[in-house]
PDB file of C-alpha atoms in Angstrom:
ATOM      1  CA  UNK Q1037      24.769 -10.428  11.446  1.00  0.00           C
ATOM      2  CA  UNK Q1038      21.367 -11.310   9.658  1.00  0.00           C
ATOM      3  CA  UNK Q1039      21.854 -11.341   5.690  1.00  0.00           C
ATOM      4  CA  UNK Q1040      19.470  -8.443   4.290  1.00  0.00           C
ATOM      5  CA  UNK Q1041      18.030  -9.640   0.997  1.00  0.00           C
ATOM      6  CA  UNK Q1042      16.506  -6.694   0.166  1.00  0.00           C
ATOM      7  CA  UNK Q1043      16.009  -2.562   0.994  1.00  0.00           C
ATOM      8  CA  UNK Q1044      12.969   0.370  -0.168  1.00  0.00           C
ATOM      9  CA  UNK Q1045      11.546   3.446   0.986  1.00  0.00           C
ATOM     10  CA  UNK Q1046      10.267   2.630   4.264  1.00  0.00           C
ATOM     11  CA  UNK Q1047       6.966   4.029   4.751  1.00  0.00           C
ATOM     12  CA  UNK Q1048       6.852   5.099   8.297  1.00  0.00           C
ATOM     13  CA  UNK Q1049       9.090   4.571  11.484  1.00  0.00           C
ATOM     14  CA  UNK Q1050       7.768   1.794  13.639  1.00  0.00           C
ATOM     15  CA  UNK Q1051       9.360  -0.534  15.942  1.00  0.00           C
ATOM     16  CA  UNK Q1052       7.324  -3.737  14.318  1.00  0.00           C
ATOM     17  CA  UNK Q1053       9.353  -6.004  12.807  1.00  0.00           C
ATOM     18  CA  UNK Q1054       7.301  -8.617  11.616  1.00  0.00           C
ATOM     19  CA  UNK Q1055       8.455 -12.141  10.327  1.00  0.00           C
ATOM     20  CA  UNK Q1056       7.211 -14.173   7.907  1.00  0.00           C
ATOM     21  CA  UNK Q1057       7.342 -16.298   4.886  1.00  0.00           C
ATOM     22  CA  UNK Q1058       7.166 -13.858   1.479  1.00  0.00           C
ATOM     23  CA  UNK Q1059       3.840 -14.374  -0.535  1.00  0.00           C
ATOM     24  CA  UNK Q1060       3.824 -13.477  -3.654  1.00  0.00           C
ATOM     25  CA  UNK Q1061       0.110 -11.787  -4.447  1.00  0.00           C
ATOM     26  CA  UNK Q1062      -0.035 -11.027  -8.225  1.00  0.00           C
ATOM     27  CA  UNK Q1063      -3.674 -10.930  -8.976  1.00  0.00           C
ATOM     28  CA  UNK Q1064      -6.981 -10.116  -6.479  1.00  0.00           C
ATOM     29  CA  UNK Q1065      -7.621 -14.384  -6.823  1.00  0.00           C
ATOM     30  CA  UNK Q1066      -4.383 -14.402  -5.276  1.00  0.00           C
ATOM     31  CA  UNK Q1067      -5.476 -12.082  -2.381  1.00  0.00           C
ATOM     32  CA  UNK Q1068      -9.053 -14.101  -1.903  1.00  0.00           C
ATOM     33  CA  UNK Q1069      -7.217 -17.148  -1.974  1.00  0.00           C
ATOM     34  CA  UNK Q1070      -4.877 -16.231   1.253  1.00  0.00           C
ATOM     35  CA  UNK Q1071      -7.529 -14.502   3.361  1.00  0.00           C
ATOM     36  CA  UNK Q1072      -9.809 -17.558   2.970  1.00  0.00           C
ATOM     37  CA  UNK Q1073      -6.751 -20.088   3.754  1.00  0.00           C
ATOM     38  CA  UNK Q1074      -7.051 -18.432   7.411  1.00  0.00           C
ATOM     39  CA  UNK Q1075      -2.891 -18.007   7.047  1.00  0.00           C
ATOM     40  CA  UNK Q1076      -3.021 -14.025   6.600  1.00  0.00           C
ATOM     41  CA  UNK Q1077      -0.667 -13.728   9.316  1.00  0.00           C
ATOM     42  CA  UNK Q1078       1.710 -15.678   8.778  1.00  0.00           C
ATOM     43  CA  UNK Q1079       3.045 -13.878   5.522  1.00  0.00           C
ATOM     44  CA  UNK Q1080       4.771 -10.784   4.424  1.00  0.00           C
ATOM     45  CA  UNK Q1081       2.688  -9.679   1.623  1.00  0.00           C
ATOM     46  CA  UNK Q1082       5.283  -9.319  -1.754  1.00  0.00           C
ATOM     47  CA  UNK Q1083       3.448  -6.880  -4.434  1.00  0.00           C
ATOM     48  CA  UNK Q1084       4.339  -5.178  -7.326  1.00  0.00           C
ATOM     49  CA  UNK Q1085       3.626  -1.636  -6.723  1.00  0.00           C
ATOM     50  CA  UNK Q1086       2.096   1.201  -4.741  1.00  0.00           C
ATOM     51  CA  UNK Q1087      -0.721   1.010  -6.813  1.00  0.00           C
ATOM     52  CA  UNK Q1088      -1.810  -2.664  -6.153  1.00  0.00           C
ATOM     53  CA  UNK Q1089      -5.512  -1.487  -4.631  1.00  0.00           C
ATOM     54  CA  UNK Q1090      -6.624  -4.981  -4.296  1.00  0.00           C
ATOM     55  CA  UNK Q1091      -4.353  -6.134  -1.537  1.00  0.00           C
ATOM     56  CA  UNK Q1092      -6.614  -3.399   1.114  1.00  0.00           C
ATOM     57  CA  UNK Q1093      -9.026  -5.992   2.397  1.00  0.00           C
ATOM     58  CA  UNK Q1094      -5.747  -7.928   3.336  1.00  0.00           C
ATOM     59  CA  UNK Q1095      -4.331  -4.554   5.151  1.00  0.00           C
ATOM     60  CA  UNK Q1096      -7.789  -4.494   6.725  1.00  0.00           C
ATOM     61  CA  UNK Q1097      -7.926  -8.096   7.847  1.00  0.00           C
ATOM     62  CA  UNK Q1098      -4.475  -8.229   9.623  1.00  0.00           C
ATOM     63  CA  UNK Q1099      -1.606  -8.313   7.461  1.00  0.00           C
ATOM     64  CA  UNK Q1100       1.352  -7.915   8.911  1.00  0.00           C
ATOM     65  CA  UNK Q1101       4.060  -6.536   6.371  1.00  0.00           C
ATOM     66  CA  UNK Q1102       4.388  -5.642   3.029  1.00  0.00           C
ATOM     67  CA  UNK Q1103       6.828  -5.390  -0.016  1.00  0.00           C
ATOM     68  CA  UNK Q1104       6.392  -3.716  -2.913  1.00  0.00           C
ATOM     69  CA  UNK Q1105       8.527  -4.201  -6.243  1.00  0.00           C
ATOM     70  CA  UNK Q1106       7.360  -0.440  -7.276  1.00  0.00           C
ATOM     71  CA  UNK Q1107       5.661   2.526  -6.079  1.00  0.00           C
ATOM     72  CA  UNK Q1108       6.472   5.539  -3.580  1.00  0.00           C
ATOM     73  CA  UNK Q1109       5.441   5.767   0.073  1.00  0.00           C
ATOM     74  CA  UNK Q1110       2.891   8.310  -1.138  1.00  0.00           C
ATOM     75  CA  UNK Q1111       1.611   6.318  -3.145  1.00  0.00           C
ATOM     76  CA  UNK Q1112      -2.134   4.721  -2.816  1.00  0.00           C
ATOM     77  CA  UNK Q1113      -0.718   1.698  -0.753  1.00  0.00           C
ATOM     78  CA  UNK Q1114       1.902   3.777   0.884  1.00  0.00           C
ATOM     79  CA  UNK Q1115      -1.000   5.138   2.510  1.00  0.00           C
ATOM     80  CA  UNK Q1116      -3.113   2.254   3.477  1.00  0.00           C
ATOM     81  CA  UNK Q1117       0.214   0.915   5.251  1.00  0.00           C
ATOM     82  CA  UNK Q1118       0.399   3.756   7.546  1.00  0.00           C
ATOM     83  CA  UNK Q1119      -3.473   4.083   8.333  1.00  0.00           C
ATOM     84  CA  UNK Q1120      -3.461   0.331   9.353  1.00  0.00           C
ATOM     85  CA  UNK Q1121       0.229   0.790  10.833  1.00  0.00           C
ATOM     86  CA  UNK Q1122       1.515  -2.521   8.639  1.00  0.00           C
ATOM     87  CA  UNK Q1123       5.005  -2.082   8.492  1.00  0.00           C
ATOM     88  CA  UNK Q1124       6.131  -1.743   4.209  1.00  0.00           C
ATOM     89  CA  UNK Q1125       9.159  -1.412   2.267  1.00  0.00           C
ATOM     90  CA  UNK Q1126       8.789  -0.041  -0.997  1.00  0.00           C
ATOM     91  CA  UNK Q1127      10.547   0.228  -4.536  1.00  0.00           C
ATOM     92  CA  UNK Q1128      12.633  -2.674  -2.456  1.00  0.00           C
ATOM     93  CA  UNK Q1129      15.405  -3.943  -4.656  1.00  0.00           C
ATOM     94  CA  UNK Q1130      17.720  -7.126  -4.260  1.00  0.00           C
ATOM     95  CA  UNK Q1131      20.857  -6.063  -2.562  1.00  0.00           C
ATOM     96  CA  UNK Q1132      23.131  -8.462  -4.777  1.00  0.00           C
ATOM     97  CA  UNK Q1133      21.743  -7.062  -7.926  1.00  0.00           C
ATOM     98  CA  UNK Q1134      22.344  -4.425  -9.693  1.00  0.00           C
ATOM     99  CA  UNK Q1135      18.734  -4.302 -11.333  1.00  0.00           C
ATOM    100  CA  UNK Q1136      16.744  -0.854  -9.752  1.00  0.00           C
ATOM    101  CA  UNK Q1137      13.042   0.210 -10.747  1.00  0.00           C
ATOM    102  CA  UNK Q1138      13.000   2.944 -12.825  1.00  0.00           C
ATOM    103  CA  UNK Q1139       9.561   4.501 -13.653  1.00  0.00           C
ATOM    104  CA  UNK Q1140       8.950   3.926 -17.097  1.00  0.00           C
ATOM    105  CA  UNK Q1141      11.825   1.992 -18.031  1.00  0.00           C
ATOM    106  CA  UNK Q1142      12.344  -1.267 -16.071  1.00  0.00           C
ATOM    107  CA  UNK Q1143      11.587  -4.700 -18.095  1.00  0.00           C
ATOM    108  CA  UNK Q1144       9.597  -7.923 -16.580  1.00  0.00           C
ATOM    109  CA  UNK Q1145      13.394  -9.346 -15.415  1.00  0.00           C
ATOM    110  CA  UNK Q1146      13.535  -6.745 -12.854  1.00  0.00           C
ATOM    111  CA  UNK Q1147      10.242  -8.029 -11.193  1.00  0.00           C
ATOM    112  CA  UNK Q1148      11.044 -11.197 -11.935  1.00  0.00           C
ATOM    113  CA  UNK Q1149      14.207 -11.663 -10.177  1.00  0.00           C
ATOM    114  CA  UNK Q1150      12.747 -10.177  -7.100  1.00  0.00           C
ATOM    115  CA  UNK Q1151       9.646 -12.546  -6.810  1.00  0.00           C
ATOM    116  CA  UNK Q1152      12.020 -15.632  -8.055  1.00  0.00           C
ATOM    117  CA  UNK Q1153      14.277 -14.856  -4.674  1.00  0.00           C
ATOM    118  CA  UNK Q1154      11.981 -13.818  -2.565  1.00  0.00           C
ATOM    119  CA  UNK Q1155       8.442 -15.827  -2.645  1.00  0.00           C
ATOM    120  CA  UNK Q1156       8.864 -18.352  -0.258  1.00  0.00           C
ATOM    121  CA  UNK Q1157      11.840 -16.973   1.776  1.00  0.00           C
ATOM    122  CA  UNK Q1158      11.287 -16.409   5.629  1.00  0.00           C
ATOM    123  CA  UNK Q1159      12.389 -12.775   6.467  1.00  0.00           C
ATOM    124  CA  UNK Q1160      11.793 -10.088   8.522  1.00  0.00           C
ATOM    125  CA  UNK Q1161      11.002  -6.617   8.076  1.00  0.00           C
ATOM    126  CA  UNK Q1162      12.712  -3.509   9.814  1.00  0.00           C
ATOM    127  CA  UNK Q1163      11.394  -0.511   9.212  1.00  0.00           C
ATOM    128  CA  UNK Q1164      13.218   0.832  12.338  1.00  0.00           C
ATOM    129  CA  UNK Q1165      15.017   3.912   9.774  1.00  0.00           C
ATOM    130  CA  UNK Q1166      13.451   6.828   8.815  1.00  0.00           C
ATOM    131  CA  UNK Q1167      14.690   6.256   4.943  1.00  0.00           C
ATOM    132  CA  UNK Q1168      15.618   2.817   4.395  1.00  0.00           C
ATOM    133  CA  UNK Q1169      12.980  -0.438   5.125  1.00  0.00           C
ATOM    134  CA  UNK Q1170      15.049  -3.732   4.709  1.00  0.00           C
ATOM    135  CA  UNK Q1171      13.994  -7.347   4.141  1.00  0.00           C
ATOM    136  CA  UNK Q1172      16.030  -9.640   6.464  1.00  0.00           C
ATOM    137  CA  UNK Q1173      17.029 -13.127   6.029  1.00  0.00           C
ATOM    138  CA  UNK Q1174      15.115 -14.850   8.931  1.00  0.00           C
ATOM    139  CA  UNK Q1175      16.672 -18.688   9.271  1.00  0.00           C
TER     140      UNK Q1175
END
């Protein structure tokens, strides 16, 4: 069986299950700098929270999953996911860590560790539950 890495909220039932290699997008530069590589699609999108507005031009040019760090499927992004039906797991944390967000009261190590093991990893998302999206371990 497939290790899963990570688990969220998933944001709406859909039978995608995309795979790709986690990107890390901190910062709108980072989000301009993908889109204009012309390797959108090959990348689940790794974000910090429901809130990140700048990653909707990638949503609207074809990306084709998401992770957030933080952030509620009702949330801004939560949102955008559904009306562009990209698959998202949200508020994901590491499922060999204890570390969990915690509004108001989680330090940088909690986003930290999750962008340390997961930028760079090739997984795949399943948002095939109606509560639980998970980040698989794609070899």
């Amino acid at each position: 069986m497939a290790e899963v890495l990570a688990e969220g909220f998933n944001v709406f039932d859909t039978a995608k299950s995309p795979t790709g290699t986690v990107k890390y997008l901190g910062s709108p530069a980072d989000v301009i700098t993908l889109i204009q590589s012309g390797k959108l699609a090959e990348h689940i999108l790794l974000v910090r929270g429901g809130t990140t507005t700048f990653l909707a031009p990638a949503l609207s040019m074809g990306a084709i999953g998401v992770i957030t760090m933080s952030g509620a499927p009702e949330s801004h992004l939560g949102i955008l996911s559904r009306e562009f039906q990209t698959p998202c797991v949200m508020t994901a944390h590491l499922t060999g860590s204890d570390s969990r967000y915690v509004v108001g009261n989680t330090d940088e190590a909690h986003f930290e560790e999750i962008a340390k093991e997961l930028d760079g990893r090739r997984v795949r998302l399943d948002c095939s539950d109606h509560e639980v999206g998970r980040v698989i371990a794609e070899n």
